[in-house]
XYZ file of C-alpha atoms in Angstrom:
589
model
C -4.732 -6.763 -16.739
C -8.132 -8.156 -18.480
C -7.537 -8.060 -22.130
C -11.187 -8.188 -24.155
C -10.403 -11.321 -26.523
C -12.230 -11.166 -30.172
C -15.008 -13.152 -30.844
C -12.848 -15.205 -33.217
C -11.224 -17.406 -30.274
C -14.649 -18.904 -30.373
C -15.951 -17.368 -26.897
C -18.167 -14.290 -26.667
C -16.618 -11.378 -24.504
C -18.324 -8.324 -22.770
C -21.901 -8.846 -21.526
C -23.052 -10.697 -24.845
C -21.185 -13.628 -23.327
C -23.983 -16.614 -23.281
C -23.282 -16.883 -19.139
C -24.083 -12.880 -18.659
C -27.886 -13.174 -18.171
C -27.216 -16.377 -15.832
C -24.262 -13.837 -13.315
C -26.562 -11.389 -13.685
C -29.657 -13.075 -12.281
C -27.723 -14.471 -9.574
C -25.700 -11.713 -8.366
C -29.035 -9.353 -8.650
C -27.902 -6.809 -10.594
C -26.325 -6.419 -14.122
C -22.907 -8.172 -14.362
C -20.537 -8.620 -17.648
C -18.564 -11.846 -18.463
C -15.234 -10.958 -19.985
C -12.468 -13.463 -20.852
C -9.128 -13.025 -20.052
C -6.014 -14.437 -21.490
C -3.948 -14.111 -17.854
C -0.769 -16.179 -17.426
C -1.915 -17.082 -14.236
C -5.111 -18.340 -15.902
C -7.524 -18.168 -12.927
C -11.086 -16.971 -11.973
C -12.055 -13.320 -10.433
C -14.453 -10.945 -9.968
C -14.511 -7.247 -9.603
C -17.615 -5.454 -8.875
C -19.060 -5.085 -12.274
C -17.516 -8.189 -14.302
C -16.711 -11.935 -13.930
C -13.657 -12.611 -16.020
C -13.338 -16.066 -17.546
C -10.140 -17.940 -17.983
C -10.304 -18.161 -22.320
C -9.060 -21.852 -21.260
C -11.650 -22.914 -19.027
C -13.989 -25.430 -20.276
C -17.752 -25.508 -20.828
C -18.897 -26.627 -17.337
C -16.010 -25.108 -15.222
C -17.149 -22.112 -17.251
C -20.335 -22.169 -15.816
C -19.656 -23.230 -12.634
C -17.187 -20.068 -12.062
C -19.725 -17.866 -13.143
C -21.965 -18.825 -10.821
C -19.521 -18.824 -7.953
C -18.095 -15.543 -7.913
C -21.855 -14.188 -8.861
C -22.911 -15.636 -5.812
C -19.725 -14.141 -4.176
C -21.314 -10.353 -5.673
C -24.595 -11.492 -4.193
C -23.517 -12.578 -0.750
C -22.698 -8.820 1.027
C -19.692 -10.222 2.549
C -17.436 -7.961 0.221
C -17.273 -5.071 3.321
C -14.286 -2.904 2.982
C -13.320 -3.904 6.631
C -13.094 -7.457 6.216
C -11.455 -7.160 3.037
C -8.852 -4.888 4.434
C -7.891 -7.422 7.208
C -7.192 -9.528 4.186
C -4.760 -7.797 2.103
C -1.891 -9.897 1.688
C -3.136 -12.427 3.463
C -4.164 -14.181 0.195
C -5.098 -17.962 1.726
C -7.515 -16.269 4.334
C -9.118 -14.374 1.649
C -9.364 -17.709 -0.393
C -10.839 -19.678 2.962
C -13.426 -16.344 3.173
C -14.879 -16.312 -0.273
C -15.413 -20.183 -0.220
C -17.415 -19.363 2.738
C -19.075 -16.587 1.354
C -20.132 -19.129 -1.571
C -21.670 -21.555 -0.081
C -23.144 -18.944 2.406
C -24.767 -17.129 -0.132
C -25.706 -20.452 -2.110
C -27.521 -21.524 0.844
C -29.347 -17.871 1.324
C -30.291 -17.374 -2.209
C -30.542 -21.587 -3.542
C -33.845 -20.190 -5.618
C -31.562 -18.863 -8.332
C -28.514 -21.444 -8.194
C -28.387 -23.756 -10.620
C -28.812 -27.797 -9.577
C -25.842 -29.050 -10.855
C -23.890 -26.455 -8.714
C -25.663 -26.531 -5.463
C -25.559 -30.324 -5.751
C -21.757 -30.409 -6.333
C -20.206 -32.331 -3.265
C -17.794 -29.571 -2.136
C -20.268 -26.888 -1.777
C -23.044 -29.671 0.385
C -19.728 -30.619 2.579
C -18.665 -27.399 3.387
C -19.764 -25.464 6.855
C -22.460 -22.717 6.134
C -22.128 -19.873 7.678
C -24.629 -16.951 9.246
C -22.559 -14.272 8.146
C -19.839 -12.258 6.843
C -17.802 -11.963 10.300
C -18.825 -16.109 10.946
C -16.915 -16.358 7.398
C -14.185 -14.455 8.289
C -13.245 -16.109 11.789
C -13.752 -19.946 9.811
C -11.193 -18.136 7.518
C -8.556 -17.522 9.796
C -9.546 -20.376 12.234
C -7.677 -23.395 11.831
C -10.211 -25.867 11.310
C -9.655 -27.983 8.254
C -11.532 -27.273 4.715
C -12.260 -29.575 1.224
C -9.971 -28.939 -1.449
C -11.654 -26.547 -3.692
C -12.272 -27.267 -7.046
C -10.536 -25.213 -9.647
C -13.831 -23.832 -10.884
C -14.678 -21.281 -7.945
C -11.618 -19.147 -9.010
C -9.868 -16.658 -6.951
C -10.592 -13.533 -4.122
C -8.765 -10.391 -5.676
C -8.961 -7.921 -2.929
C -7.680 -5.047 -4.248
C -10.123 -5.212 -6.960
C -12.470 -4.301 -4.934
C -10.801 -1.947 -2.697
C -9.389 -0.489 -5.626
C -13.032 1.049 -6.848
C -16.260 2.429 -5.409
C -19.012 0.026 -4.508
C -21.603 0.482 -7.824
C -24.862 1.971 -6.417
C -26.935 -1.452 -7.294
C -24.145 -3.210 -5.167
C -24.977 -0.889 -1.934
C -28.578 -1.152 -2.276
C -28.461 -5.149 -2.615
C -26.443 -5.206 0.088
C -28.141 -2.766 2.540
C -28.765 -4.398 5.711
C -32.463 -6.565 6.506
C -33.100 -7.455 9.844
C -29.266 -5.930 11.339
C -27.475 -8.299 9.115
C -25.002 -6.276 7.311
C -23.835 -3.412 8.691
C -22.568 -0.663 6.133
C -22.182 2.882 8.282
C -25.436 3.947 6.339
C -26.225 8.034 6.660
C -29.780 9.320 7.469
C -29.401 12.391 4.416
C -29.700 12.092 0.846
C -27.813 14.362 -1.102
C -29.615 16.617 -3.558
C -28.429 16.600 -7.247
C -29.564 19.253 -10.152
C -32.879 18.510 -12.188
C -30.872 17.486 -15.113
C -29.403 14.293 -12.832
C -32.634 13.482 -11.793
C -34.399 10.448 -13.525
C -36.989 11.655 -16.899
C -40.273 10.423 -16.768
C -41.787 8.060 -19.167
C -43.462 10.644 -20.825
C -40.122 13.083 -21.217
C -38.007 10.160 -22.526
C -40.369 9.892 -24.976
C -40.440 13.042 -26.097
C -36.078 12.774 -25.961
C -36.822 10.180 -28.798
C -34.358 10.262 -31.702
C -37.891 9.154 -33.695
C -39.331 12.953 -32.993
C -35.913 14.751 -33.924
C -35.474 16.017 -37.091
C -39.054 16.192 -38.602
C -41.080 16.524 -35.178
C -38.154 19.218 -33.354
C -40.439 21.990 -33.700
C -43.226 20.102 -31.830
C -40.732 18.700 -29.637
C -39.494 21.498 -27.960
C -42.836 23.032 -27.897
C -43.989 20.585 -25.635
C -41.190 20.492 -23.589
C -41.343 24.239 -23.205
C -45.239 23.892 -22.209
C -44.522 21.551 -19.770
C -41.925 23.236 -18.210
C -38.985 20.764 -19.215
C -36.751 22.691 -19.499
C -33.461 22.517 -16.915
C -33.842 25.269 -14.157
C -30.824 27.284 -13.291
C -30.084 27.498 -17.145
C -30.795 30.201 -19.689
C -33.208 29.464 -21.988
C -32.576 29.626 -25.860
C -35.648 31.812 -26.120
C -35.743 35.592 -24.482
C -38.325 35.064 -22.617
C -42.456 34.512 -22.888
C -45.040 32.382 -22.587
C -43.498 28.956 -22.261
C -40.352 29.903 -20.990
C -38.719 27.929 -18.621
C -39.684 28.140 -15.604
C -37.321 27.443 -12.428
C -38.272 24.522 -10.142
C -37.485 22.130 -6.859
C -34.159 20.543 -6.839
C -34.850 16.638 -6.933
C -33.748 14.084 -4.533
C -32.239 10.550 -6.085
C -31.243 7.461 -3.398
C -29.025 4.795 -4.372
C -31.980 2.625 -5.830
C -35.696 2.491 -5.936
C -37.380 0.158 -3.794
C -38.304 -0.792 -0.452
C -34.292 -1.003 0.280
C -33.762 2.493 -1.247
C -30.840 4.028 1.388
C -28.067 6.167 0.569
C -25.380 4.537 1.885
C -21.801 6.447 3.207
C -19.117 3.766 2.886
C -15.689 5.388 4.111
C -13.639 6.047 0.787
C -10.952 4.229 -0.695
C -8.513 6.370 -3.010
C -8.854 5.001 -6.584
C -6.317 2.816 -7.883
C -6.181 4.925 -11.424
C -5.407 8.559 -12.225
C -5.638 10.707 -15.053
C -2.275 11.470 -15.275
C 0.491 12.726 -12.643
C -0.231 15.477 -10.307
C 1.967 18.203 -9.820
C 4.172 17.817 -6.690
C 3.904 13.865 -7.538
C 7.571 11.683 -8.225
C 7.115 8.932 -10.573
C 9.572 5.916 -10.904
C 9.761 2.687 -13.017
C 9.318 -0.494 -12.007
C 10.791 -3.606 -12.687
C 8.810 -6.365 -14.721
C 10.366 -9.362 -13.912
C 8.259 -11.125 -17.040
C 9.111 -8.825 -19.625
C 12.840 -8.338 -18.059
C 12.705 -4.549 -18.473
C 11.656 -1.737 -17.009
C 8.112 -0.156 -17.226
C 9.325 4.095 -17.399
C 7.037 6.422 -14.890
C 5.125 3.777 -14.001
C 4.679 4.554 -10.343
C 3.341 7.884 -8.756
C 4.665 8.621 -4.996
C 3.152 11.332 -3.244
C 4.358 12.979 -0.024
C 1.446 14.181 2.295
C 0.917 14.521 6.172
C -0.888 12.056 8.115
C -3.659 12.925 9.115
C -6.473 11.710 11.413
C -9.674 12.639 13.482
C -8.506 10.711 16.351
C -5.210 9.283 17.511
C -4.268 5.899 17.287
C -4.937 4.145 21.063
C -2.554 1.464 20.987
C 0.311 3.994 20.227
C -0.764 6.879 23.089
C 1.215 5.112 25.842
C 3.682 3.198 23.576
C 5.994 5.653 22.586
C 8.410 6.242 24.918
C 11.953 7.398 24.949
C 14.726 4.919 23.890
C 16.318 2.917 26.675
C 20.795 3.319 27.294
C 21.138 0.135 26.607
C 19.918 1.063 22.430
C 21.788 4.319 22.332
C 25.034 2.331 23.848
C 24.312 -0.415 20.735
C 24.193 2.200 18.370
C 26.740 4.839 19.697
C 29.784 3.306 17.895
C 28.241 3.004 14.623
C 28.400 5.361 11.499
C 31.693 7.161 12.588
C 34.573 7.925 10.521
C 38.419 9.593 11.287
C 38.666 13.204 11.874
C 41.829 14.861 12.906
C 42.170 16.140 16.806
C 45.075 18.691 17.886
C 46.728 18.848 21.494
C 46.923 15.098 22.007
C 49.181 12.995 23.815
C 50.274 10.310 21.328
C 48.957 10.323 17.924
C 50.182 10.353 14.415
C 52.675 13.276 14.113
C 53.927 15.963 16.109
C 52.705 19.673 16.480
C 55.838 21.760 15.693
C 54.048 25.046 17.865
C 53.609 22.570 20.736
C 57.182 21.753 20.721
C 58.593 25.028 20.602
C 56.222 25.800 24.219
C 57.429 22.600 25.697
C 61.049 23.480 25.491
C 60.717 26.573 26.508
C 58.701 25.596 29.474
C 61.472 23.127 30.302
C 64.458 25.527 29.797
C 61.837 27.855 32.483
C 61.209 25.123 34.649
C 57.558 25.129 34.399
C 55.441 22.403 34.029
C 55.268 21.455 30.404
C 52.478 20.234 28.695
C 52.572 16.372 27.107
C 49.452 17.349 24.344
C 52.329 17.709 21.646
C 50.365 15.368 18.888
C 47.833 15.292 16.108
C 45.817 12.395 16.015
C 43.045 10.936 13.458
C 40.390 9.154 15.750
C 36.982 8.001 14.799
C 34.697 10.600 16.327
C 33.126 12.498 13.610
C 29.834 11.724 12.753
C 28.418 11.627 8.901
C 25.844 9.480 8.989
C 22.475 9.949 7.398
C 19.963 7.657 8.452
C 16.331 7.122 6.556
C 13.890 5.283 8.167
C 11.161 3.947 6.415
C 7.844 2.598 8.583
C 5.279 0.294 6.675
C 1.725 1.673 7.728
C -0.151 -1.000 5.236
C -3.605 -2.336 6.080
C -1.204 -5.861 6.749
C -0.030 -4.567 9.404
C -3.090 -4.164 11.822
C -2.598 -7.724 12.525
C -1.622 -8.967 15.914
C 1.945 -9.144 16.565
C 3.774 -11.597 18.892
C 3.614 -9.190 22.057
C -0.271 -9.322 22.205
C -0.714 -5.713 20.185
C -0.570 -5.322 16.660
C 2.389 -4.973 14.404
C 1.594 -1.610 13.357
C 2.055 -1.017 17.279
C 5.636 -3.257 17.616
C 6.816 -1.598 14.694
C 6.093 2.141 15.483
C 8.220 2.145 18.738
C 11.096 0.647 17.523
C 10.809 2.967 14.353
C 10.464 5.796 17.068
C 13.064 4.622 19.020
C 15.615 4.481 16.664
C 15.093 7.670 15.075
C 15.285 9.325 18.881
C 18.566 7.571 19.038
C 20.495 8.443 15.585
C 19.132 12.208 16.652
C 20.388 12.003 19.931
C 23.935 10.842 18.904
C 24.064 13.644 16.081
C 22.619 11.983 13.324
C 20.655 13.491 10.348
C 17.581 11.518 10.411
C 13.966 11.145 8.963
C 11.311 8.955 9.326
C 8.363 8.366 6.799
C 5.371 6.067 6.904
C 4.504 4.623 3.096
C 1.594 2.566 2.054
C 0.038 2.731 -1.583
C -3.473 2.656 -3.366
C -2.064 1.074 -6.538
C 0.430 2.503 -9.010
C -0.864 5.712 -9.358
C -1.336 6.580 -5.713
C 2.070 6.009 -3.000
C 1.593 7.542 -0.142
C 4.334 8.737 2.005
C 3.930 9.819 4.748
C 6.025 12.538 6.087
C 6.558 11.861 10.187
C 10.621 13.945 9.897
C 12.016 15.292 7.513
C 15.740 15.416 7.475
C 14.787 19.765 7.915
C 12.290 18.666 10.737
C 13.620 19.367 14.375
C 13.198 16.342 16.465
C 10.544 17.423 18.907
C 7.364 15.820 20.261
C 5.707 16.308 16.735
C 7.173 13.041 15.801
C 5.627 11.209 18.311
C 2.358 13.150 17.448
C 2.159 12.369 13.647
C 2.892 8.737 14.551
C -0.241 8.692 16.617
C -2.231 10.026 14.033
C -1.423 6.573 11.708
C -3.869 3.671 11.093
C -2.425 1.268 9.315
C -4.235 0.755 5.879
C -4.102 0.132 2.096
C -1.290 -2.028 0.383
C 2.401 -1.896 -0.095
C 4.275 -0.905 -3.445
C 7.584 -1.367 -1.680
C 9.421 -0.473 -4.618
C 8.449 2.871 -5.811
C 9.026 3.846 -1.888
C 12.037 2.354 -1.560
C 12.916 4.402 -4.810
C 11.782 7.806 -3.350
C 13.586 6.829 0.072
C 16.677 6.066 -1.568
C 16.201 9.203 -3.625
C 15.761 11.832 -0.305
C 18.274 10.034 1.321
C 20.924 10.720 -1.931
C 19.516 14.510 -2.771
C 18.719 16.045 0.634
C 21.897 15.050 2.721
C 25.323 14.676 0.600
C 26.689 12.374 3.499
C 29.317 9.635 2.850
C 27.694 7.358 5.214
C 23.862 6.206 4.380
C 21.471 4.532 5.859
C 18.161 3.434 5.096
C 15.982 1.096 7.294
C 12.995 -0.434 6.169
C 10.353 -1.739 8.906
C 7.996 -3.688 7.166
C 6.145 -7.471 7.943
C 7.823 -8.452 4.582
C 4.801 -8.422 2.588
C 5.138 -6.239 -1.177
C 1.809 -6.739 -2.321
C -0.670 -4.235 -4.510
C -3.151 -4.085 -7.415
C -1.382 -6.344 -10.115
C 1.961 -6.144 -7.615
C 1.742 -9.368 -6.034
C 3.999 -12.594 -5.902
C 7.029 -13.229 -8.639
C 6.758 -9.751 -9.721
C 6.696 -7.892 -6.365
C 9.569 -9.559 -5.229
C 11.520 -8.877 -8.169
C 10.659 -5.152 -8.275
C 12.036 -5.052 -4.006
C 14.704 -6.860 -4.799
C 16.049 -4.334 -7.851
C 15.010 -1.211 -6.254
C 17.520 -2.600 -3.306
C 19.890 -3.701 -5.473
C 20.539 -0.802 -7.283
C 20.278 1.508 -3.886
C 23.146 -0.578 -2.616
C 25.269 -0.967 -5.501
C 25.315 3.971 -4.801
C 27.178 3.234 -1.538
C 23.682 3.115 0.654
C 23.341 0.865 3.295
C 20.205 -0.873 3.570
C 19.053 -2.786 6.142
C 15.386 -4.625 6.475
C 13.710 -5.335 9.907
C 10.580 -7.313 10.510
C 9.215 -7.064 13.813
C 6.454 -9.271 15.137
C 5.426 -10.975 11.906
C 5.535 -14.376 11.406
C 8.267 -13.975 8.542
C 11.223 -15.555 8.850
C 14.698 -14.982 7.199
C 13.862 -17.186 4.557
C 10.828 -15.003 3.565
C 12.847 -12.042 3.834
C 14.981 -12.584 1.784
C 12.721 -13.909 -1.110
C 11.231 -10.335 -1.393
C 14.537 -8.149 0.349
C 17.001 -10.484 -1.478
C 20.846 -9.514 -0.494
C 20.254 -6.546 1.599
C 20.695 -7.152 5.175
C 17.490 -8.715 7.090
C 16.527 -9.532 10.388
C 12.990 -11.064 11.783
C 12.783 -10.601 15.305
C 9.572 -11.488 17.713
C 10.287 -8.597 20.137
C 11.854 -5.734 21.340
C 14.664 -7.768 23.422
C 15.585 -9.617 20.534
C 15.829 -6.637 18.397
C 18.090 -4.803 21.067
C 20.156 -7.942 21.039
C 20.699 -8.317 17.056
C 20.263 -4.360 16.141
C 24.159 -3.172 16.107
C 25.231 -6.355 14.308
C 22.809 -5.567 11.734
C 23.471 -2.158 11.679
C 27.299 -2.477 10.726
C 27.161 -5.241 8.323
C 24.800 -3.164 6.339
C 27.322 -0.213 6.375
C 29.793 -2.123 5.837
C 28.944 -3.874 3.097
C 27.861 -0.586 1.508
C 31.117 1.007 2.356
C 33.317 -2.172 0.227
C 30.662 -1.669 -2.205
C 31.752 2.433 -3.024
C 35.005 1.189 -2.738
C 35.415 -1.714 -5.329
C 33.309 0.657 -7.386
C 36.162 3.297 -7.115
C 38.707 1.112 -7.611
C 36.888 0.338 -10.976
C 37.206 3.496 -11.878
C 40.752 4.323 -11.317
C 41.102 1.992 -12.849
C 39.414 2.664 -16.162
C 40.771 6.063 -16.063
C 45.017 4.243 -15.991
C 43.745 2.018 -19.112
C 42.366 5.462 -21.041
């Protein structure tokens, strides 16, 4: 987080920093400069504030300002394009260098010489616009070394918050270039919202309080100043107030003035937990401790106005050879009467096969109990990452979102079929305050075709806190079922990535929230499905659990059951040494 540093480090914070005037004439609109004492000790931007390594020096100082101001200035910050880039932190690094130079080269009035003349921002390609930017970004053409001074792209910063209505208007679209969804309405807002003339703020003076009150709300009652809607102090009379028009206020003054509708993104901070909300902590791999109720999960239903295309035709019913994989697994020994061989004879049994032999009949040979593995107590939880990551293409030409709905689909129509408790939820998160899972079956849910339904109705967007839902997974899994045998399998492109949840610390969080959902006797398994991760990757953010990375469906088919059973089984020897433990602790007391 930004932490304000005093003025005593010998840098100015807050917008008295000597470089706020210069962001703010070059991103068009009033910016702050804060420092920022960050481990990481890099260079970002949010949408109202540059913040300033305190180590940089003098000139790279400068030169970041005016980078990520020109970033502000450039429009390219849509909420599409920057959704497309969540967690895909070296194309969003590629895309604002673009948007840099593009906007260096569109506004060069107000950038300074000594920037404009540096020789990484004349060598690199300009661009026309925002979608030019973003397919240099993820093309694979080669680009100049930046220098350290034009910082980083911190996309949920800016997801994370409203665009500021000076941001909107600045980047409302001349001549088609930028296209923001705008609305033709303007919404109305009460008289006391709508900008004072010069005259009334100058009768609001603190100057004319006090000594001139009495001629100050005379005036104000004369000219009708008063708020309309609201009772007046007075009971009535000449120069009462009197009511009037509701005013009209657009985003900004100007030529540009617009009101612009840009689809909203769920803020990142809360005032506190909502009821019906679980919190968890989370694991700060820094600090090496927990941070108590740090993360909010929230179960809702998805919900959309139109269901998702690629998934209409995809979801189809599982094919023999998956329910064959899967038939053997999650079984344990029950005890079955009337068999012919088996563990000890049934005394009853005995008595009616001698006396069908002493009648000459034909005797029966079913004389046996026996303890086979046919019951079934497994509880399965499957858990289906809908982040914004995973609208990327997959391997089979569709997107992953796409790959990995069916199989999560599949697999939950085949631990049903085979008698199975089973749910399936969808999570993706809006920061710490705001996990969203998705409810697609509850372990109460029949299976039906409103599973198939509610998956249709998923786009895949926002980020992934992959700890707090593991957490709340593990949790439903534990509470709702009281099985000896659990499951939980996570779908995800192996990407844990959030506001401040990114990297070292992400990793660490997955890999403790698994750790400790194993070490209760829960199996956990973790597929990836059409992603370019590999084990390797995997396993830096899943850590011991069991993983697999597959490109398709046939490979999954091929892999699933050996998965499947090593993750059981591991969490079976685990509840077992864990017992032993405590026999034997109880012997030694």
């Amino acid at each position: 987080m930004t932490e304000l540093l005093p003025v005593a480090r010998g840098r100015q914070t807050g917008e008295g920093h000597r470089h706020a005037c210069l962001a703010s004439a070059i991103a068009g609109r009033n910016v702050a400069v804060h420092l920022h004492d960050d481990r990481k000790q890099v260079g970002y931007a949010d949408w109202q504030c540059i913040h300033v390594p305190v180590s940089c020096a003098e000139i790279d100082c400068k030169h970041l300002v005016v980078a990520q101001a020109l970033l502000l200035r450039s429009g390219g910050l849509q909420r599409g394009l920057l959704l497309k880039m969540v967690g895909r932190p070296g194309v969003a690094q590629r895309y604002m260098q673009a948007e840099i130079v593009r906007a260096a080269a569109r506004h060069h009035w107000v950038v300074p010489r000594a920037f404009s003349e540096h020789p990484w921002v004349a060598d690199f390609p300009v661009t026309s616009d925002p979608a030019a930017s973003y397919a240099l970004a993820t093309s694979d053409k080669r680009l100049a070394i930046p220098p350290a001074f034009v910082g980083v792209l911190r996309v949920s910063h800016f997801l994370g918050s409203a665009m500021p209505a000076d941001a909107r208007a600045l980047a409302t679209p001349v001549r088609g270039e930028l296209d923001l969804s705008a609305t033709q309405q303007v919404s109305t807002l009460d008289e006391e919202d709508a900008e004072e003339s010069l005259f009334m703020r100058l009768l609001s003076n603190p100057l004319m309080k006090g000594q001139g009150g009495m001629l100050q709300s005379l005036m104000k009652q004369m000219l009708g100043a008063g708020v309309a809607g609201k009772p007046s102090n007075d009971e009535g009379g000449a120069g009462g107030e009197m009511p009037i028009s509701r005013a009209i206020r657009a985003a900004k003054k100007g030529l540009l003035a617009r009101l612009m509708s840009v689809r909203g993104v769920p803020p990142l901070e809360h005032d506190g937990v909502e009821p019906g909300t679980n919190s968890y902590a989370e694991w700060d791999v820094y600090k090496n401790r927990y941070r108590p109720d740090w993360a909010v999960v929230e179960e809702v239903d998805p919900w959309a106005e139109t269901p998702n295309a690629e998934l209409v035709e995809a979801l189809r019913a599982p094919s023999q050879a998956l329910v064959r994989q899967l038939s053997g697994i999650g079984l344990s020994y029950e005890l079955h009467r009337n068999e012919e061989d088996g563990i000890e004879l049934i005394i009853d049994r005995v008595v009616d096969y001698a006396i069908d032999v002493r009648t000459r009949t034909t005797p029966s040979l079913r004389l046996y109990r026996a303890s086979r593995r046919t019951k079934r107590d497994l509880a399965v939880m499957i858990l289906l990452d809908v982040s914004g990551s995973t609208a990327e293409s997959g391997t089979d030409g569709g997107s992953i979102h796409r790959q990995q709905s069916v199989i999560a689909y599949q697999l939950a129509s085949v631990f049903e079929r085979l008698g199975d408790q089973v749910a399936l939820f969808g999570y993706h998160s809006w920061g710490r305050n705001l996990v969203r899972f998705l409810r697609l079956k509850s372990f109460q849910d029949r299976f039906d075709n409103s599973l198939a339904e509610r998956l249709k109705l998923i786009d895949p967007v926002g980020y992934t806190r992959t700890g707090a839902a593991l957490r709340h997974a593990a949790r439903k899994l534990r509470d709702e079922t009281r099985l000896p045998h659990r499951l939980l399998i996570v779908i995800s492109d192996g990407f844990a990535y959030d506001q401040d949840y990114e990297g070292a610390y992400a990793e660490a969080d997955t890999r403790k929230a698994l750790e400790k959902i194993r070490a209760s006797g829960t199996g956990c398994l973790c597929l990836s499905i059409g992603s370019d991760q590999d084990e390797q990757q995997l396993k830096a953010v899943f850590g011991a659990a069991t993983t697999l990375s597959v490109r398709n469906q046939n490979e999954f088919l091929a892999n699933v059951r050996k998965v499947t059973m090593r993750a059981l089984i591991e969490a079976t020897s685990r509840t077992q040494k864990a017992s032993s433990a405590s026999k034997r602790s109880l012997k030694v007391a």
